[in-house]
Amino acid sequence: MKRILIIDDAATVRLYHREILETGSFVVEEAMNGVEALEKALQSSFDLYLVDINMPKLDGYGFLRELRSRDLPQAPAIMISTEAQAFDEQRAYAAGANLYLIKPVKPDQLLAQVRVLLGELTP
Amino acid sequence: MNPLLEQFLSEARDFLQGISTKLMELEDAPDDAALMGELFRLVHTLKGNSGLFDFPEMTRVLHAGEDLMDAVRNGRVEYSQILADRLLNAMDFVGMLCDEIESEGAMGSTHGTDAARLGESLRELMQSADKAPDESSAPAAGTAADVETPDVQTSARLPLANIAEAARMEAYRRASAGDPLHWLAYAPDEQCFYQGDDPFFLVRQTPELLWGGIEARESWPPLADLDAYACVLDFGLLTAASRPELEEQYRYVIDQVTLTPVAPLALIVPQGDTNGGPVYDDFISDAQELLHAGDLAGLSRSVATMLELSNPELWVASALRWLQLVVESEAATAAATPAIVDALLESLHSMEVPNWEGVDATLLAGESSESAPAPASAPVATLSAALSAEECQALEAIVTAQRAVLSQPEDSGLLPGRIQSAVAALSGCLRACGDQTAVPSLEAVMAEALAANSGAALLAWLDERFPAGALEFTASDAQSPTQSAAESSLDHQSASAQASATSASAASTAAPPAAEGEVKFGRRAEDAIAGPKSLKVDQTKIDRLMGLIGEMVVAKNGLPYLASRAEEKFGVRELSRDIKGHYAVINRIAEEMQDAIMQVRMMPVSFVFQRFPRLVRDISRKLGKDVHLVMEGEDTEADKNIIESLGDPLVHIVRNSLDHGLESPEARADAGKPATGTLSLRAMQESDRVVIEIKDDGQGIDPEVIKRKAYAKGLIDEATLERISNQDAVNLIFAAGLSTAETVSDLSGRGVGMDVVRSAVENVNGSIALTSVLGQGTQLRMSLPLSMAVTNVMIVVSNDQPFGVPMDSVVETVRVPRSSIRTIKRSLATVLRGHVVPLKSLNTLLGIEAPHQPNADDELAVLVVRLGDETLGLLVDDFRETVDIILKPMTGVLASLSAYSGSALMGDGSVLMVLNVKEIL
Amino acid sequence: MPIEFQSDQAVLLDIVTVEEAETLLEWLQENPAAKVNLADCTHLHPANLQVLMAAKSGIDAWPKEAGLRAWLESALSD
C-alpha cells in the first residue's frame, strides 16, 4: 500500500484528508508541522506528501525546501493552500511542490489527483 | 455527531480561545509582529477548517477576519481598539455558532444577516484604509470589463414556463426593484449521498429563493430495481440572489451547477385556457391609443376593467395580469415600457407568446453587472481514454504543474530534488495512463537533466510526450482548472464586496445606518464561564510524566537493596524494617500513579472502529456485495499507541474479508446462505489484554488451496505438504509472500499480505490467530496489551554486562551441565525433557569473543526463549531478577542497531539494553 | 422513528434522514397502494424523495411548511 504523509497543523483538516485518502486504500500518517514531518520523512519513506502552508515551527515552504535539498527519495508533494494567487502557486513550485490545490479540496478531486500522481490505475 | 465535526468544534474552541488571548496580548504590544503573525495564522486556520463544512455564515465572518488580519499584518491597516473589539465580537459570534452546532447538531438558518453585518463591520475597517491609494482605479475594474447581460433569447430556453405565475410575477417585481434574477440548475453527482451531501437541503437554503422544482433525470425503474442511494434528481430554481452569493452557497458543488441570468421579460409567459374571453379589438386599439398618449394610469384602469370581465383561468386573463404588472412597474422598464406593452397587446391579439424582438433589451433594468461565468472545464479527450473525468482533469493539472516546477529559476540547491520529484509525479501520470513502458525513457531523461543540472531536457520530453495541444487546457494560460476556478470565484467575492460597499452608500435608505450596523455578541463575556469538560494536553507532557514515573518505579526498587544493606552490612535491623515499611507505602503510591498515568493515555477502540461503517459501505458497494457490519465493544479502552497501531492492520483485515471472504449475493444464495453477509468487529478486555475479533460468514479459507500455493511458492517442502494439519496450513496465510486471491484486486492485495499485518501486531507485543471453516467463514483474533508502557524483562548477564530480555519471550531458565551440550553439525544443542533444543551463544550473537562462564558446578546458564513456534536456548553467563521497566526506543545512530529493541534507565542510574530476541536469532 | 408505518399510510415526521430511504423503499414495495402523509415533515433527504417519486405514491397530506410543500409539489404531483 502506498504511504502518504499529511502535514497540517489543524487536526480537523488532517482528519478530513485522512478520511478521504483511506477510502482510496492508502496508508496515512500525520505530522503537525514541518519539523515533525521532516523527522518522519528522514525515518521512513513516503510515496506522497500533502503539505499545508501556514504552520508553526516550520511552514510548508520550509519543509519542502528542506526535503528537496536532501539526498532522499523525492516523492511528489501536493501543496494545499487557501491562497488562490498565481504568485503563491509559483512560490510553491519553487520550493519543491508538484501540485498546488486550493482548500477545501473536494474528495473526488483529491483522490483523482493522488491516484494519478501515484500511478494507480483505475479499476 | 460525526467525529470530523466533533474534532472541528473542539479545535475551534481552542482557536477562539487562542485568538482572544492573542488579541489581549496585542493590546499591550500592538507592534509585535510575531504576535500579529500568530493571530493571523489562528484566524486563517480556523477559517480553513470551517470551510470543510457547510457553515457559510461562519466562513464568511472568519474570511473577513482573516482578510483584516492580513491587512494588519502587512501594515496596510493599523491595529486599533475598535479593530480588536470588532474582531472579538466576530469571534463571539463564531463561538455562538459553534455552541449551536454542538447542541442542535446544525446551525440555525437565521444568522445570514448577522454574519453579513459582522463581515461588513470588519471589511469596513479595511476599506477605509484601502480607499486612499486605490480610489481612482478600484471602481473601474469591476464594471466595464466583464458585463453579463441577461439575454431574452437565452432566458426563453430555460424551463421558466413550469414556474407558477405568481412566483414569476414576484420575480418580475424583484427584478423591477433592481435585484438580479438567476436560474440555477443543479445536477448533483450520483454518488453525492455517500459523501454525506443533501442536495435538497442545499437548494432549500438558496438565498432569495423565488421558486424551486425537482425533476427525475430519467424515467423511474420498477421499485425493485431502484437504487435509493444513487442520486438521479435534478434541481432547478429561480432566485433573486447575486452570482457571488450563489457561488458561495454552492461552492462545493459549483461544477455541478449551471447559473443563467434571467431576463425579466422571459418571465412574461401568459398561461391558461386559450378558448374564449372577452377580448375585443376595441380594447386593444383603445389601449394602444392610451399608450401612445402616455396615459399609463388610464391604461392601467382599462386593463383592470377587462380583468374583472375575464375568467381568471383564461389565457387572456393571464396576459392581462402581466400587462397590469408591466404598467405598474413601468418605472423599472422606463423608456422600454411602450415597446413591452405594445408587444403584450400584440400578443393579446394574436394569442401567442409575446415577441420581444422589438424591445431593446439593453434599456431594461434588472440586468446585473457581473463578471463572466467561470469557464466550464472540458475533459481531456486524447491520451487518456481509460481515465475518469476527474482523473483526466487531475492528469492535466499535474502535467501543467510539472511544467511550472521545471521552469522555476535554477539557481538553488533544490533543483535535483525538484527534478526527481517532478519525474516521480510524471511517472505516476504515465502509469495512470497505462503507459508504464514509457517510464524508463523518462528516467533516462531525468539522468540527463540531473547531469546537466537543468530542467530543460525534461521540459523537452514533456513537450513531446504531453504536447500542449493534446491536453486541452481550459484557461488560455497554463493554469490548473482548480486554480482558475478558485481564482475567478475569488474575484467574484471581491467584486461583490465592492458592489455591496458602493450600493450601501448609494441606497442609504435601504441599508441601516453604519452605527446600527454593529451587532453585539458579547454574551459570552458576560455569561458565567463555562468550564471545559475535558482538558487537552500536549502528548509530550504525558510522555514526560510517563518517563518520570518510570524512573520513580525503578528508583523505588533500590530501597529493598538499601534495607538489606542496612541489616547485613551495618547491622541495624530496625532501620532495615523501617525502610521496608516505607518501601511498601512508596511502592503502592508509585503503582497507583503509574496506573493513573496509563489511564490518561487510554483511548476507546471506537477511535479506529468509527471509520469502518463508511469504509465497509463504500467497498462492499464497489464490489457489488451486501454486507452487514456489526460492531461491539467500541468503548473498550487501551493505550493510545496500541489503538493507533491497530488502525492499518484492521483496515487491511476488513478489506480482505470484504474482498476475498464474503461472497457475492448470488454465490451466497447458491450456498444456501442469506444474501447479506455479516462482518463483525468486536472488542473486549480480557484480563490485561484487549482482544479484537474480526469475523465474517464468508467462504472461509480452503487449506488445500493454501497448501498448494505455499508449496508452489516454495514456502513449504514436499514433506511438510504431506503432513501439515489444516490449521497449520491456514496459518501459512501469515507467511511472507503468500497472497491467496487468484487476482489481486484493487481493494486489498497490492502486494501487502497478512505477514505485514502480523508484524504490525507483533510490533506492539500483540498476537494474532486465525481460524477458518471452509464455507462458513473466517475469524481473526488479535490480542494486544492494554498498555505498552511497562515491559517486564528478565536481566541476564553475559561477559559482565547486564542485558534485558522481554519476559513474554522467556519460557524458562535452566542450568545445563557443560557435558550435556553437544555439537550437532557445528551447531550447539542439548536435550531438555526429551526434546532437542538448539543453543546459541549470546556472546557470539553479539560479536563478543569471550566464552561463557560456567558456575561452580560446571553448569552453563541457558535461557529458553520462544521464537514463533520454536523454542531455543540462549547461552548466557548468569540470570538476575525480573524488573518492570519503561522501554525507550533507540534513537539517533543507535536506532539502526536492530539487535536491541530499546533501553531503560535503572534504579542505580545505569542503562539496561533490552535485546530484540527475534532480531539477534 | 421519523417514519411511522401504518397499515396503508406512511407518516413522515420532522426530518427524514438518508438512513430511512432503504426502509421506506422496502415498505412501499410491500405496500404499493399505500399513501404518504407529509403534514409534519420538515425536511426529507432526497434519497427518500426519490423513493416516493419512483413509487408514484399518492399524497394524503402535504407538508404544513409552505416552502417544503412548494418543492415537493413540483416533484410529486402529476
mmCIF file of N, CA and C in Angstrom, chain B residues 514-597:
data_model
loop_
_atom_site.group_PDB
_atom_site.id
_atom_site.type_symbol
_atom_site.label_atom_id
_atom_site.label_comp_id
_atom_site.label_asym_id
_atom_site.label_seq_id
_atom_site.Cartn_x
_atom_site.Cartn_y
_atom_site.Cartn_z
ATOM 1 N N ALA B 514 -24.693 53.127 9.402
ATOM 2 C CA ALA B 514 -23.490 52.397 9.819
ATOM 3 C C ALA B 514 -23.442 52.156 11.322
ATOM 4 N N ALA B 515 -23.879 53.120 12.104
ATOM 5 C CA ALA B 515 -23.778 52.980 13.553
ATOM 6 C C ALA B 515 -24.609 51.796 14.049
ATOM 7 N N GLU B 516 -25.779 51.601 13.428
ATOM 8 C CA GLU B 516 -26.616 50.480 13.855
ATOM 9 C C GLU B 516 -26.110 49.163 13.307
ATOM 10 N N GLY B 517 -25.202 49.271 12.364
ATOM 11 C CA GLY B 517 -24.693 48.062 11.723
ATOM 12 C C GLY B 517 -23.897 47.176 12.664
ATOM 13 N N GLU B 518 -23.473 47.708 13.781
ATOM 14 C CA GLU B 518 -22.693 46.909 14.720
ATOM 15 C C GLU B 518 -23.600 45.941 15.450
ATOM 16 N N VAL B 519 -23.266 44.681 15.361
ATOM 17 C CA VAL B 519 -24.054 43.678 16.062
ATOM 18 C C VAL B 519 -23.251 43.221 17.262
ATOM 19 N N LYS B 520 -23.928 43.030 18.348
ATOM 20 C CA LYS B 520 -23.215 42.631 19.564
ATOM 21 C C LYS B 520 -23.438 41.151 19.838
ATOM 22 N N PHE B 521 -22.359 40.482 20.082
ATOM 23 C CA PHE B 521 -22.469 39.089 20.506
ATOM 24 C C PHE B 521 -21.655 38.916 21.768
ATOM 25 N N GLY B 522 -21.767 39.859 22.623
ATOM 26 C CA GLY B 522 -20.906 39.893 23.801
ATOM 27 C C GLY B 522 -21.352 38.972 24.912
ATOM 28 N N ARG B 523 -22.397 38.171 24.663
ATOM 29 C CA ARG B 523 -22.967 37.402 25.763
ATOM 30 C C ARG B 523 -21.948 36.461 26.395
ATOM 31 N N ARG B 524 -20.962 36.044 25.601
ATOM 32 C CA ARG B 524 -20.020 35.087 26.152
ATOM 33 C C ARG B 524 -19.169 35.717 27.248
ATOM 34 N N ALA B 525 -18.902 36.990 27.081
ATOM 35 C CA ALA B 525 -18.082 37.646 28.076
ATOM 36 C C ALA B 525 -18.853 37.823 29.380
ATOM 37 N N GLU B 526 -20.172 38.108 29.253
ATOM 38 C CA GLU B 526 -20.953 38.354 30.460
ATOM 39 C C GLU B 526 -21.378 37.064 31.150
ATOM 40 N N ASP B 527 -21.665 36.046 30.346
ATOM 41 C CA ASP B 527 -22.117 34.782 30.934
ATOM 42 C C ASP B 527 -21.081 34.218 31.887
ATOM 43 N N ALA B 528 -21.584 33.351 32.774
ATOM 44 C CA ALA B 528 -20.659 32.653 33.650
ATOM 45 C C ALA B 528 -19.742 31.821 32.766
ATOM 46 N N ILE B 529 -18.469 31.731 33.173
ATOM 47 C CA ILE B 529 -17.529 30.992 32.350
ATOM 48 C C ILE B 529 -17.843 29.501 32.462
ATOM 49 N N ALA B 530 -18.191 28.938 31.334
ATOM 50 C CA ALA B 530 -18.481 27.515 31.336
ATOM 51 C C ALA B 530 -17.173 26.766 31.188
ATOM 52 N N GLY B 531 -16.780 26.029 32.210
ATOM 53 C CA GLY B 531 -15.514 25.305 32.171
ATOM 54 C C GLY B 531 -15.573 24.179 31.173
ATOM 55 N N PRO B 532 -14.501 23.947 30.477
ATOM 56 C CA PRO B 532 -14.494 22.839 29.520
ATOM 57 C C PRO B 532 -14.611 21.510 30.258
ATOM 58 N N LYS B 533 -15.292 20.561 29.622
ATOM 59 C CA LYS B 533 -15.496 19.276 30.276
ATOM 60 C C LYS B 533 -14.225 18.454 30.293
ATOM 61 N N SER B 534 -13.410 18.661 29.288
ATOM 62 C CA SER B 534 -12.171 17.891 29.272
ATOM 63 C C SER B 534 -11.009 18.828 29.041
ATOM 64 N N LEU B 535 -9.849 18.307 29.347
ATOM 65 C CA LEU B 535 -8.646 19.108 29.271
ATOM 66 C C LEU B 535 -7.806 18.540 28.147
ATOM 67 N N LYS B 536 -7.337 19.381 27.266
ATOM 68 C CA LYS B 536 -6.495 18.841 26.200
ATOM 69 C C LYS B 536 -5.054 19.097 26.555
ATOM 70 N N VAL B 537 -4.270 18.060 26.555
ATOM 71 C CA VAL B 537 -2.888 18.182 26.969
ATOM 72 C C VAL B 537 -1.994 17.701 25.841
ATOM 73 N N ASP B 538 -0.936 18.416 25.634
ATOM 74 C CA ASP B 538 0.037 18.014 24.619
ATOM 75 C C ASP B 538 0.588 16.635 24.981
ATOM 76 N N GLN B 539 0.718 15.794 23.958
ATOM 77 C CA GLN B 539 1.144 14.440 24.270
ATOM 78 C C GLN B 539 2.541 14.380 24.870
ATOM 79 N N THR B 540 3.375 15.330 24.509
ATOM 80 C CA THR B 540 4.736 15.285 25.046
ATOM 81 C C THR B 540 4.744 15.433 26.564
ATOM 82 N N LYS B 541 3.734 16.173 27.070
ATOM 83 C CA LYS B 541 3.678 16.341 28.529
ATOM 84 C C LYS B 541 3.350 15.022 29.208
ATOM 85 N N ILE B 542 2.430 14.290 28.595
ATOM 86 C CA ILE B 542 2.083 12.982 29.147
ATOM 87 C C ILE B 542 3.286 12.048 29.056
ATOM 88 N N ASP B 543 3.959 12.125 27.924
ATOM 89 C CA ASP B 543 5.134 11.273 27.753
ATOM 90 C C ASP B 543 6.183 11.572 28.810
ATOM 91 N N ARG B 544 6.312 12.837 29.169
ATOM 92 C CA ARG B 544 7.281 13.220 30.189
ATOM 93 C C ARG B 544 6.892 12.601 31.521
ATOM 94 N N LEU B 545 5.577 12.701 31.833
ATOM 95 C CA LEU B 545 5.087 12.082 33.061
ATOM 96 C C LEU B 545 5.386 10.591 33.060
ATOM 97 N N MET B 546 5.168 9.963 31.914
ATOM 98 C CA MET B 546 5.422 8.537 31.789
ATOM 99 C C MET B 546 6.876 8.230 32.094
ATOM 100 N N GLY B 547 7.739 9.033 31.521
ATOM 101 C CA GLY B 547 9.159 8.827 31.731
ATOM 102 C C GLY B 547 9.521 8.965 33.198
ATOM 103 N N LEU B 548 8.934 9.995 33.830
ATOM 104 C CA LEU B 548 9.251 10.253 35.240
ATOM 105 C C LEU B 548 8.763 9.119 36.129
ATOM 106 N N ILE B 549 7.542 8.654 35.864
ATOM 107 C CA ILE B 549 7.038 7.592 36.727
ATOM 108 C C ILE B 549 7.863 6.324 36.515
ATOM 109 N N GLY B 550 8.346 6.165 35.284
ATOM 110 C CA GLY B 550 9.202 5.018 35.009
ATOM 111 C C GLY B 550 10.449 5.067 35.870
ATOM 112 N N GLU B 551 11.041 6.242 35.938
ATOM 113 C CA GLU B 551 12.248 6.392 36.745
ATOM 114 C C GLU B 551 11.938 6.180 38.216
ATOM 115 N N MET B 552 10.779 6.672 38.609
ATOM 116 C CA MET B 552 10.355 6.528 40.004
ATOM 117 C C MET B 552 10.211 5.051 40.366
ATOM 118 N N VAL B 553 9.582 4.284 39.470
ATOM 119 C CA VAL B 553 9.394 2.858 39.721
ATOM 120 C C VAL B 553 10.751 2.188 39.903
ATOM 121 N N VAL B 554 11.678 2.564 39.032
ATOM 122 C CA VAL B 554 12.991 1.942 39.118
ATOM 123 C C VAL B 554 13.714 2.387 40.397
ATOM 124 N N ALA B 555 13.570 3.686 40.722
ATOM 125 C CA ALA B 555 14.270 4.216 41.891
ATOM 126 C C ALA B 555 13.778 3.566 43.178
ATOM 127 N N LYS B 556 12.474 3.352 43.245
ATOM 128 C CA LYS B 556 11.939 2.754 44.470
ATOM 129 C C LYS B 556 12.448 1.317 44.613
ATOM 130 N N ASN B 557 12.774 0.690 43.495
ATOM 131 C CA ASN B 557 13.280 -0.669 43.554
ATOM 132 C C ASN B 557 14.647 -0.729 44.236
ATOM 133 N N GLY B 558 15.290 0.424 44.401
ATOM 134 C CA GLY B 558 16.567 0.452 45.100
ATOM 135 C C GLY B 558 16.413 0.309 46.604
ATOM 136 N N LEU B 559 15.199 0.560 47.119
ATOM 137 C CA LEU B 559 15.000 0.581 48.574
ATOM 138 C C LEU B 559 15.189 -0.790 49.231
ATOM 139 N N PRO B 560 14.642 -1.883 48.690
ATOM 140 C CA PRO B 560 14.875 -3.180 49.336
ATOM 141 C C PRO B 560 16.364 -3.488 49.437
ATOM 142 N N TYR B 561 17.110 -3.094 48.442
ATOM 143 C CA TYR B 561 18.558 -3.311 48.457
ATOM 144 C C TYR B 561 19.183 -2.533 49.604
ATOM 145 N N LEU B 562 18.693 -1.290 49.753
ATOM 146 C CA LEU B 562 19.188 -0.441 50.841
ATOM 147 C C LEU B 562 18.865 -1.080 52.191
ATOM 148 N N ALA B 563 17.663 -1.637 52.298
ATOM 149 C CA ALA B 563 17.233 -2.269 53.547
ATOM 150 C C ALA B 563 18.138 -3.448 53.891
ATOM 151 N N SER B 564 18.417 -4.251 52.859
ATOM 152 C CA SER B 564 19.231 -5.427 53.171
ATOM 153 C C SER B 564 20.649 -5.016 53.538
ATOM 154 N N ARG B 565 21.129 -3.943 52.913
ATOM 155 C CA ARG B 565 22.469 -3.452 53.266
ATOM 156 C C ARG B 565 22.493 -2.939 54.701
ATOM 157 N N ALA B 566 21.427 -2.228 55.091
ATOM 158 C CA ALA B 566 21.351 -1.694 56.447
ATOM 159 C C ALA B 566 21.430 -2.839 57.450
ATOM 160 N N GLU B 567 20.764 -3.930 57.103
ATOM 161 C CA GLU B 567 20.729 -5.044 58.033
ATOM 162 C C GLU B 567 22.034 -5.824 58.017
ATOM 163 N N GLU B 568 22.482 -6.197 56.794
ATOM 164 C CA GLU B 568 23.614 -7.107 56.708
ATOM 165 C C GLU B 568 24.939 -6.414 56.957
ATOM 166 N N LYS B 569 25.090 -5.223 56.384
ATOM 167 C CA LYS B 569 26.412 -4.613 56.480
ATOM 168 C C LYS B 569 26.567 -3.786 57.749
ATOM 169 N N PHE B 570 25.464 -3.064 58.085
ATOM 170 C CA PHE B 570 25.598 -2.183 59.248
ATOM 171 C C PHE B 570 24.900 -2.740 60.470
ATOM 172 N N GLY B 571 24.188 -3.814 60.310
ATOM 173 C CA GLY B 571 23.561 -4.494 61.437
ATOM 174 C C GLY B 571 22.458 -3.709 62.115
ATOM 175 N N VAL B 572 21.867 -2.747 61.444
ATOM 176 C CA VAL B 572 20.765 -2.015 62.081
ATOM 177 C C VAL B 572 19.434 -2.586 61.572
ATOM 178 N N ARG B 573 18.956 -3.539 62.267
ATOM 179 C CA ARG B 573 17.796 -4.275 61.846
ATOM 180 C C ARG B 573 16.531 -3.415 61.818
ATOM 181 N N GLU B 574 16.437 -2.580 62.883
ATOM 182 C CA GLU B 574 15.236 -1.749 62.998
ATOM 183 C C GLU B 574 15.106 -0.789 61.805
ATOM 184 N N LEU B 575 16.252 -0.185 61.466
ATOM 185 C CA LEU B 575 16.250 0.737 60.318
ATOM 186 C C LEU B 575 15.834 -0.013 59.068
ATOM 187 N N SER B 576 16.382 -1.203 58.934
ATOM 188 C CA SER B 576 16.041 -2.010 57.774
ATOM 189 C C SER B 576 14.527 -2.223 57.708
ATOM 190 N N ARG B 577 13.908 -2.529 58.866
ATOM 191 C CA ARG B 577 12.466 -2.772 58.879
ATOM 192 C C ARG B 577 11.702 -1.489 58.498
ATOM 193 N N ASP B 578 12.183 -0.364 59.030
ATOM 194 C CA ASP B 578 11.526 0.916 58.695
ATOM 195 C C ASP B 578 11.595 1.201 57.199
ATOM 196 N N ILE B 579 12.771 0.967 56.663
ATOM 197 C CA ILE B 579 12.922 1.226 55.214
ATOM 198 C C ILE B 579 11.948 0.350 54.437
ATOM 199 N N LYS B 580 11.869 -0.932 54.838
ATOM 200 C CA LYS B 580 10.955 -1.838 54.151
ATOM 201 C C LYS B 580 9.509 -1.359 54.265
ATOM 202 N N GLY B 581 9.173 -0.861 55.474
ATOM 203 C CA GLY B 581 7.819 -0.350 55.661
ATOM 204 C C GLY B 581 7.539 0.823 54.733
ATOM 205 N N HIS B 582 8.480 1.739 54.663
ATOM 206 C CA HIS B 582 8.333 2.885 53.778
ATOM 207 C C HIS B 582 8.276 2.464 52.325
ATOM 208 N N TYR B 583 9.068 1.463 52.055
ATOM 209 C CA TYR B 583 9.095 0.975 50.671
ATOM 210 C C TYR B 583 7.693 0.521 50.247
ATOM 211 N N ALA B 584 7.012 -0.195 51.163
ATOM 212 C CA ALA B 584 5.672 -0.702 50.832
ATOM 213 C C ALA B 584 4.741 0.456 50.478
ATOM 214 N N VAL B 585 4.851 1.568 51.262
ATOM 215 C CA VAL B 585 3.978 2.717 51.008
ATOM 216 C C VAL B 585 4.318 3.354 49.649
ATOM 217 N N ILE B 586 5.612 3.613 49.468
ATOM 218 C CA ILE B 586 6.022 4.260 48.203
ATOM 219 C C ILE B 586 5.644 3.383 47.022
ATOM 220 N N ASN B 587 5.815 2.085 47.217
ATOM 221 C CA ASN B 587 5.512 1.141 46.158
ATOM 222 C C ASN B 587 4.044 1.260 45.736
ATOM 223 N N ARG B 588 3.173 1.324 46.765
ATOM 224 C CA ARG B 588 1.743 1.405 46.452
ATOM 225 C C ARG B 588 1.435 2.707 45.701
ATOM 226 N N ILE B 589 1.992 3.807 46.204
ATOM 227 C CA ILE B 589 1.717 5.095 45.545
ATOM 228 C C ILE B 589 2.250 5.094 44.125
ATOM 229 N N ALA B 590 3.435 4.567 43.970
ATOM 230 C CA ALA B 590 4.041 4.559 42.631
ATOM 231 C C ALA B 590 3.185 3.748 41.677
ATOM 232 N N GLU B 591 2.702 2.605 42.177
ATOM 233 C CA GLU B 591 1.872 1.777 41.306
ATOM 234 C C GLU B 591 0.584 2.494 40.914
ATOM 235 N N GLU B 592 -0.004 3.175 41.900
ATOM 236 C CA GLU B 592 -1.238 3.893 41.588
ATOM 237 C C GLU B 592 -0.990 5.035 40.621
ATOM 238 N N MET B 593 0.126 5.704 40.839
ATOM 239 C CA MET B 593 0.464 6.804 39.938
ATOM 240 C C MET B 593 0.631 6.293 38.514
ATOM 241 N N GLN B 594 1.319 5.182 38.438
ATOM 242 C CA GLN B 594 1.560 4.595 37.131
ATOM 243 C C GLN B 594 0.222 4.285 36.461
ATOM 244 N N ASP B 595 -0.654 3.680 37.240
ATOM 245 C CA ASP B 595 -1.959 3.317 36.738
ATOM 246 C C ASP B 595 -2.714 4.559 36.271
ATOM 247 N N ALA B 596 -2.652 5.628 37.097
ATOM 248 C CA ALA B 596 -3.375 6.852 36.764
ATOM 249 C C ALA B 596 -2.854 7.447 35.455
ATOM 250 N N ILE B 597 -1.536 7.412 35.271
ATOM 251 C CA ILE B 597 -0.978 7.978 34.037
ATOM 252 C C ILE B 597 -1.370 7.124 32.835
#
